[in-house]
mmCIF file of N, CA and C in Angstrom:
data_model
loop_
_atom_site.group_PDB
_atom_site.id
_atom_site.type_symbol
_atom_site.label_atom_id
_atom_site.label_comp_id
_atom_site.label_asym_id
_atom_site.label_seq_id
_atom_site.Cartn_x
_atom_site.Cartn_y
_atom_site.Cartn_z
ATOM 1 N N MET M 24 181.006 31.967 189.084
ATOM 2 C CA MET M 24 180.083 32.022 190.357
ATOM 3 C C MET M 24 178.748 32.390 190.161
ATOM 4 N N ALA M 25 178.718 33.542 189.353
ATOM 5 C CA ALA M 25 177.344 34.297 189.126
ATOM 6 C C ALA M 25 176.647 33.445 188.122
ATOM 7 N N LEU M 26 177.865 32.663 187.028
ATOM 8 C CA LEU M 26 176.739 32.193 186.214
ATOM 9 C C LEU M 26 176.347 31.124 186.712
ATOM 10 N N VAL M 27 176.823 30.219 187.681
ATOM 11 C CA VAL M 27 175.871 29.205 188.360
ATOM 12 C C VAL M 27 174.641 29.596 189.123
ATOM 13 N N GLY M 28 174.913 30.721 189.989
ATOM 14 C CA GLY M 28 173.381 31.452 189.947
ATOM 15 C C GLY M 28 172.608 31.579 189.096
ATOM 16 N N GLN M 29 172.840 32.384 188.234
ATOM 17 C CA GLN M 29 172.147 32.407 187.163
ATOM 18 C C GLN M 29 171.009 31.537 186.526
ATOM 19 N N ARG M 30 171.840 30.671 186.367
ATOM 20 C CA ARG M 30 171.778 29.330 185.955
ATOM 21 C C ARG M 30 170.253 28.405 186.691
ATOM 22 N N ASN M 31 171.250 28.538 188.303
ATOM 23 C CA ASN M 31 170.053 28.044 189.267
ATOM 24 C C ASN M 31 168.788 29.026 188.912
ATOM 25 N N SER M 32 168.635 30.178 188.969
ATOM 26 C CA SER M 32 167.235 30.886 189.029
ATOM 27 C C SER M 32 166.542 30.970 187.306
ATOM 28 N N GLU M 33 167.103 30.489 186.446
ATOM 29 C CA GLU M 33 166.566 30.212 185.444
ATOM 30 C C GLU M 33 165.790 28.545 185.220
ATOM 31 N N LEU M 34 166.486 27.946 185.946
ATOM 32 C CA LEU M 34 165.647 26.622 186.170
ATOM 33 C C LEU M 34 164.840 27.051 186.752
ATOM 34 N N VAL M 35 164.772 27.649 188.221
ATOM 35 C CA VAL M 35 163.452 27.854 188.984
ATOM 36 C C VAL M 35 162.608 28.235 187.920
ATOM 37 N N LEU M 36 162.724 29.745 187.362
ATOM 38 C CA LEU M 36 161.656 29.647 186.584
ATOM 39 C C LEU M 36 160.914 28.899 185.386
ATOM 40 N N ILE M 37 161.842 28.162 185.070
ATOM 41 C CA ILE M 37 161.489 26.970 184.109
ATOM 42 C C ILE M 37 160.479 26.128 184.987
ATOM 43 N N ALA M 38 160.549 25.757 185.971
ATOM 44 C CA ALA M 38 160.083 24.874 186.888
ATOM 45 C C ALA M 38 158.733 25.490 187.416
ATOM 46 N N ALA M 39 158.709 26.830 187.565
ATOM 47 C CA ALA M 39 157.371 27.277 187.502
ATOM 48 C C ALA M 39 156.224 27.596 186.497
ATOM 49 N N LEU M 40 156.746 27.004 185.615
ATOM 50 C CA LEU M 40 155.741 27.265 183.933
ATOM 51 C C LEU M 40 154.634 26.577 184.438
ATOM 52 N N PRO M 41 153.504 26.910 184.075
ATOM 53 C CA PRO M 41 152.421 26.283 184.211
ATOM 54 C C PRO M 41 152.625 24.822 183.436
ATOM 55 N N THR M 42 151.762 23.796 183.895
ATOM 56 C CA THR M 42 151.596 22.491 183.248
ATOM 57 C C THR M 42 151.315 22.866 181.633
ATOM 58 N N GLY M 43 152.350 21.741 181.022
ATOM 59 C CA GLY M 43 152.056 21.960 179.617
ATOM 60 C C GLY M 43 153.114 22.828 178.669
ATOM 61 N N VAL M 44 153.644 23.608 179.369
ATOM 62 C CA VAL M 44 154.310 24.968 178.660
ATOM 63 C C VAL M 44 155.917 24.196 178.415
ATOM 64 N N ILE M 45 155.945 22.917 179.128
ATOM 65 C CA ILE M 45 157.429 22.550 178.741
ATOM 66 C C ILE M 45 157.470 21.801 177.414
ATOM 67 N N ALA M 46 156.644 20.808 177.655
ATOM 68 C CA ALA M 46 156.188 19.985 176.694
ATOM 69 C C ALA M 46 155.635 21.080 175.416
ATOM 70 N N ALA M 47 154.924 21.674 175.497
ATOM 71 C CA ALA M 47 154.726 22.490 174.162
ATOM 72 C C ALA M 47 155.841 23.075 173.567
ATOM 73 N N ALA M 48 157.069 23.377 174.214
ATOM 74 C CA ALA M 48 158.275 24.267 174.023
ATOM 75 C C ALA M 48 158.793 23.132 172.932
ATOM 76 N N LYS M 49 159.310 21.622 173.700
ATOM 77 C CA LYS M 49 159.899 21.069 173.070
ATOM 78 C C LYS M 49 159.068 20.781 171.995
ATOM 79 N N LYS M 50 157.957 20.488 171.789
ATOM 80 C CA LYS M 50 157.219 20.059 170.488
ATOM 81 C C LYS M 50 157.342 21.203 169.311
ATOM 82 N N ALA M 51 158.126 22.416 169.579
ATOM 83 C CA ALA M 51 157.814 23.511 168.862
ATOM 84 C C ALA M 51 159.833 23.552 168.533
ATOM 85 N N VAL M 52 160.672 22.976 169.201
ATOM 86 C CA VAL M 52 162.006 22.906 168.744
ATOM 87 C C VAL M 52 162.292 21.938 167.649
ATOM 88 N N PRO M 53 162.468 22.275 166.455
ATOM 89 C CA PRO M 53 162.780 21.608 165.309
ATOM 90 C C PRO M 53 163.876 20.231 165.578
ATOM 91 N N PRO M 54 163.752 19.180 165.271
ATOM 92 C CA PRO M 54 164.742 18.176 165.757
ATOM 93 C C PRO M 54 165.862 18.160 164.725
ATOM 94 N N ALA M 55 166.745 17.517 164.988
ATOM 95 C CA ALA M 55 167.785 17.483 163.880
ATOM 96 C C ALA M 55 167.741 16.960 162.839
ATOM 97 N N ASP M 56 166.567 15.771 162.505
ATOM 98 C CA ASP M 56 166.221 15.092 161.271
ATOM 99 C C ASP M 56 164.544 15.449 161.255
ATOM 100 N N LEU M 57 164.561 16.392 160.285
ATOM 101 C CA LEU M 57 163.055 16.876 159.835
ATOM 102 C C LEU M 57 162.225 15.976 159.180
ATOM 103 N N ARG M 58 162.851 15.116 158.864
ATOM 104 C CA ARG M 58 161.322 14.020 158.388
ATOM 105 C C ARG M 58 160.665 13.383 159.251
ATOM 106 N N ASP M 59 160.471 13.078 160.452
ATOM 107 C CA ASP M 59 159.812 12.803 161.538
ATOM 108 C C ASP M 59 158.614 13.829 161.124
ATOM 109 N N GLY M 60 159.215 14.931 161.489
ATOM 110 C CA GLY M 60 157.967 16.305 161.446
ATOM 111 C C GLY M 60 157.220 16.338 160.843
ATOM 112 N N TYR M 61 157.808 16.141 159.693
ATOM 113 C CA TYR M 61 156.992 16.366 157.999
ATOM 114 C C TYR M 61 156.293 15.253 158.240
ATOM 115 N N ARG M 62 156.632 14.015 158.675
ATOM 116 C CA ARG M 62 155.252 12.845 158.444
ATOM 117 C C ARG M 62 154.165 13.208 159.245
ATOM 118 N N ARG M 63 154.434 13.523 160.306
ATOM 119 C CA ARG M 63 153.770 13.716 161.282
ATOM 120 C C ARG M 63 153.018 14.817 160.913
ATOM 121 N N GLU M 64 153.450 16.289 160.277
ATOM 122 C CA GLU M 64 152.293 17.043 159.896
ATOM 123 C C GLU M 64 151.668 16.614 159.116
ATOM 124 N N HIS M 65 152.131 15.967 158.187
ATOM 125 C CA HIS M 65 151.214 15.431 157.007
ATOM 126 C C HIS M 65 150.033 14.413 157.545
ATOM 127 N N ASP M 66 150.450 13.604 158.137
ATOM 128 C CA ASP M 66 149.414 12.673 158.303
ATOM 129 C C ASP M 66 148.110 13.782 159.321
ATOM 130 N N ALA M 67 148.708 14.644 159.994
ATOM 131 C CA ALA M 67 147.601 15.624 160.722
ATOM 132 C C ALA M 67 146.926 16.538 159.822
ATOM 133 N N TRP M 68 147.226 17.209 158.587
ATOM 134 C CA TRP M 68 146.652 17.620 157.337
ATOM 135 C C TRP M 68 145.759 16.225 156.663
ATOM 136 N N ALA M 69 146.461 15.624 156.415
ATOM 137 C CA ALA M 69 145.663 14.579 155.619
ATOM 138 C C ALA M 69 144.110 13.797 156.564
ATOM 139 N N GLY M 70 144.462 13.635 157.943
ATOM 140 C CA GLY M 70 143.277 13.799 158.480
ATOM 141 C C GLY M 70 141.976 14.634 158.549
ATOM 142 N N LEU M 71 142.716 15.642 158.884
ATOM 143 C CA LEU M 71 141.910 16.923 158.356
ATOM 144 C C LEU M 71 140.781 16.780 156.968
ATOM 145 N N PHE M 72 141.401 16.505 156.016
ATOM 146 C CA PHE M 72 141.121 16.662 154.671
ATOM 147 C C PHE M 72 140.037 15.456 154.335
ATOM 148 N N GLN M 73 140.329 14.576 155.291
ATOM 149 C CA GLN M 73 139.550 13.248 155.389
ATOM 150 C C GLN M 73 137.836 13.252 155.465
ATOM 151 N N ARG M 74 137.823 14.694 156.179
ATOM 152 C CA ARG M 74 136.579 14.869 156.724
ATOM 153 C C ARG M 74 135.465 15.385 155.594
ATOM 154 N N PRO M 75 134.246 15.035 155.599
ATOM 155 C CA PRO M 75 133.077 15.349 154.494
ATOM 156 C C PRO M 75 133.394 16.971 154.457
ATOM 157 N N ALA M 76 132.929 17.547 155.539
ATOM 158 C CA ALA M 76 133.130 18.919 155.441
ATOM 159 C C ALA M 76 134.085 19.494 155.070
ATOM 160 N N ALA M 77 135.575 19.127 155.076
ATOM 161 C CA ALA M 77 136.443 20.028 154.824
ATOM 162 C C ALA M 77 136.459 19.545 153.260
ATOM 163 N N GLU M 78 136.212 18.332 152.844
ATOM 164 C CA GLU M 78 136.294 18.367 151.136
ATOM 165 C C GLU M 78 134.997 19.310 150.711
ATOM 166 N N LYS M 79 133.878 19.415 151.128
ATOM 167 C CA LYS M 79 132.957 20.151 150.682
ATOM 168 C C LYS M 79 133.462 21.940 150.997
ATOM 169 N N LEU M 80 134.135 21.515 151.576
ATOM 170 C CA LEU M 80 134.748 23.094 151.608
ATOM 171 C C LEU M 80 135.602 23.438 150.279
ATOM 172 N N ILE M 81 137.046 22.571 150.948
ATOM 173 C CA ILE M 81 137.996 22.893 149.564
ATOM 174 C C ILE M 81 137.310 22.591 148.264
ATOM 175 N N ARG M 82 136.722 22.028 147.918
ATOM 176 C CA ARG M 82 136.019 21.809 146.607
ATOM 177 C C ARG M 82 135.091 23.111 146.143
ATOM 178 N N GLY M 83 134.226 23.180 147.451
ATOM 179 C CA GLY M 83 133.439 24.450 147.111
ATOM 180 C C GLY M 83 133.900 25.748 146.888
ATOM 181 N N GLY M 84 135.080 26.059 147.739
ATOM 182 C CA GLY M 84 136.116 27.113 147.270
ATOM 183 C C GLY M 84 137.099 27.001 146.210
ATOM 184 N N LEU M 85 137.284 25.754 145.438
ATOM 185 C CA LEU M 85 137.740 25.996 144.499
ATOM 186 C C LEU M 85 137.098 26.407 143.435
ATOM 187 N N GLU M 86 135.542 25.787 143.151
ATOM 188 C CA GLU M 86 134.453 26.036 141.992
ATOM 189 C C GLU M 86 134.419 27.549 142.511
ATOM 190 N N ALA M 87 134.211 28.165 143.675
ATOM 191 C CA ALA M 87 133.705 29.557 143.597
ATOM 192 C C ALA M 87 135.195 30.219 143.146
ATOM 193 N N GLY M 88 136.468 29.862 142.745
ATOM 194 C CA GLY M 88 137.073 30.811 142.465
ATOM 195 C C GLY M 88 138.479 30.929 143.385
ATOM 196 N N ALA M 89 138.542 30.011 144.187
ATOM 197 C CA ALA M 89 139.470 30.198 145.358
ATOM 198 C C ALA M 89 141.113 30.270 145.303
ATOM 199 N N GLN M 90 141.254 29.842 144.279
ATOM 200 C CA GLN M 90 142.663 30.121 143.633
ATOM 201 C C GLN M 90 142.684 31.074 141.962
ATOM 202 N N THR M 91 141.762 32.163 142.178
ATOM 203 C CA THR M 91 142.231 32.900 141.542
ATOM 204 C C THR M 91 142.515 34.117 141.946
ATOM 205 N N ARG M 92 143.208 35.258 141.629
ATOM 206 C CA ARG M 92 143.782 36.505 142.009
ATOM 207 C C ARG M 92 142.800 36.925 143.074
ATOM 208 N N ASP M 93 141.478 37.186 142.237
ATOM 209 C CA ASP M 93 140.736 37.875 143.554
ATOM 210 C C ASP M 93 139.986 37.419 144.292
ATOM 211 N N GLY M 94 139.958 35.228 144.502
ATOM 212 C CA GLY M 94 139.756 34.735 145.439
ATOM 213 C C GLY M 94 140.861 34.555 145.911
ATOM 214 N N GLU M 95 141.865 34.535 145.916
ATOM 215 C CA GLU M 95 142.881 34.618 146.862
ATOM 216 C C GLU M 95 142.968 36.257 147.955
ATOM 217 N N ARG M 96 142.422 36.799 147.199
ATOM 218 C CA ARG M 96 142.664 38.393 147.573
ATOM 219 C C ARG M 96 141.617 38.436 148.661
ATOM 220 N N ASN M 97 140.625 37.611 148.614
ATOM 221 C CA ASN M 97 139.190 38.094 149.598
ATOM 222 C C ASN M 97 138.740 36.162 149.904
ATOM 223 N N LEU M 98 139.884 35.271 150.538
ATOM 224 C CA LEU M 98 139.650 34.073 150.325
ATOM 225 C C LEU M 98 138.913 33.713 151.807
ATOM 226 N N GLU M 99 139.148 34.684 152.866
ATOM 227 C CA GLU M 99 138.006 34.166 154.093
ATOM 228 C C GLU M 99 136.411 34.876 153.501
ATOM 229 N N GLY M 100 136.676 35.612 152.846
ATOM 230 C CA GLY M 100 135.058 35.835 152.559
ATOM 231 C C GLY M 100 134.349 34.973 151.746
ATOM 232 N N LEU M 101 135.005 34.692 150.322
ATOM 233 C CA LEU M 101 135.104 33.655 149.739
ATOM 234 C C LEU M 101 134.138 32.124 150.323
ATOM 235 N N LEU M 102 135.529 31.804 151.363
ATOM 236 C CA LEU M 102 135.241 30.496 151.772
ATOM 237 C C LEU M 102 133.580 30.904 152.930
ATOM 238 N N ARG M 103 133.401 31.966 153.640
ATOM 239 C CA ARG M 103 132.371 32.121 154.519
ATOM 240 C C ARG M 103 130.980 31.927 153.554
ATOM 241 N N ALA M 104 131.238 32.658 152.626
ATOM 242 C CA ALA M 104 129.651 32.931 152.049
ATOM 243 C C ALA M 104 129.718 31.422 151.417
ATOM 244 N N LEU M 105 130.650 30.599 151.054
ATOM 245 C CA LEU M 105 130.075 29.011 150.561
ATOM 246 C C LEU M 105 129.344 28.634 151.949
ATOM 247 N N GLU M 106 127.345 27.647 151.607
ATOM 248 C CA GLU M 106 126.759 27.250 152.319
ATOM 249 C C GLU M 106 127.331 25.840 152.769
ATOM 250 N N ILE M 107 127.753 25.622 153.636
ATOM 251 C CA ILE M 107 128.361 24.411 153.870
ATOM 252 C C ILE M 107 128.417 24.253 155.541
ATOM 253 N N GLU M 108 127.460 23.322 155.991
ATOM 254 C CA GLU M 108 127.159 23.085 157.609
ATOM 255 C C GLU M 108 129.032 22.458 157.773
ATOM 256 N N VAL M 109 129.617 23.007 158.817
ATOM 257 C CA VAL M 109 130.515 22.834 159.847
ATOM 258 C C VAL M 109 130.130 22.262 160.589
ATOM 259 N N VAL M 110 130.282 21.061 161.420
ATOM 260 C CA VAL M 110 130.048 21.119 162.652
ATOM 261 C C VAL M 110 130.929 20.341 163.437
ATOM 262 N N ASN M 111 130.877 21.358 164.341
ATOM 263 C CA ASN M 111 132.319 21.305 165.628
ATOM 264 C C ASN M 111 131.859 19.933 166.346
ATOM 265 N N PRO M 112 132.733 19.038 166.690
ATOM 266 C CA PRO M 112 132.650 17.766 167.220
ATOM 267 C C PRO M 112 132.672 18.099 168.611
ATOM 268 N N LEU M 113 132.988 18.969 168.925
ATOM 269 C CA LEU M 113 132.311 19.212 170.796
ATOM 270 C C LEU M 113 131.020 19.886 170.914
ATOM 271 N N ILE M 114 130.861 20.235 169.995
ATOM 272 C CA ILE M 114 129.295 20.888 169.906
ATOM 273 C C ILE M 114 128.157 18.773 169.972
ATOM 274 N N ARG M 115 129.185 18.134 169.500
ATOM 275 C CA ARG M 115 128.301 16.954 169.337
ATOM 276 C C ARG M 115 128.258 16.054 171.153
ATOM 277 N N ILE M 116 129.899 16.190 171.198
ATOM 278 C CA ILE M 116 129.954 15.560 172.741
ATOM 279 C C ILE M 116 128.845 16.377 173.756
ATOM 280 N N PHE M 117 128.776 17.498 173.588
ATOM 281 C CA PHE M 117 128.136 18.472 174.740
ATOM 282 C C PHE M 117 126.396 18.191 174.870
ATOM 283 N N GLN M 118 126.154 17.853 173.563
ATOM 284 C CA GLN M 118 124.668 17.723 173.675
ATOM 285 C C GLN M 118 124.322 16.297 173.735
ATOM 286 N N ASP M 119 124.973 15.281 173.688
ATOM 287 C CA ASP M 119 125.000 13.797 174.049
ATOM 288 C C ASP M 119 124.882 13.469 175.471
#
């Protein structure tokens, strides 16, 4: 009987979570077949690399030595030093 009461309490706590938390948790749980998740992750990353600013950043980073020992030790500094204009798409939305 105590387990039933505990289970009900847990359900009440879960139901009280803010909107979106349960959906996010479900997305975080790996499915039995990981191929679909790998495919979604690949597609998401590929979409990012198709952006001109990302390509410039990646190419500039490689040219500046991002894949060297020193470059990897200071990757953030190396990439921040590149003079590449990266425009946040949200800024465009609010400026229009």
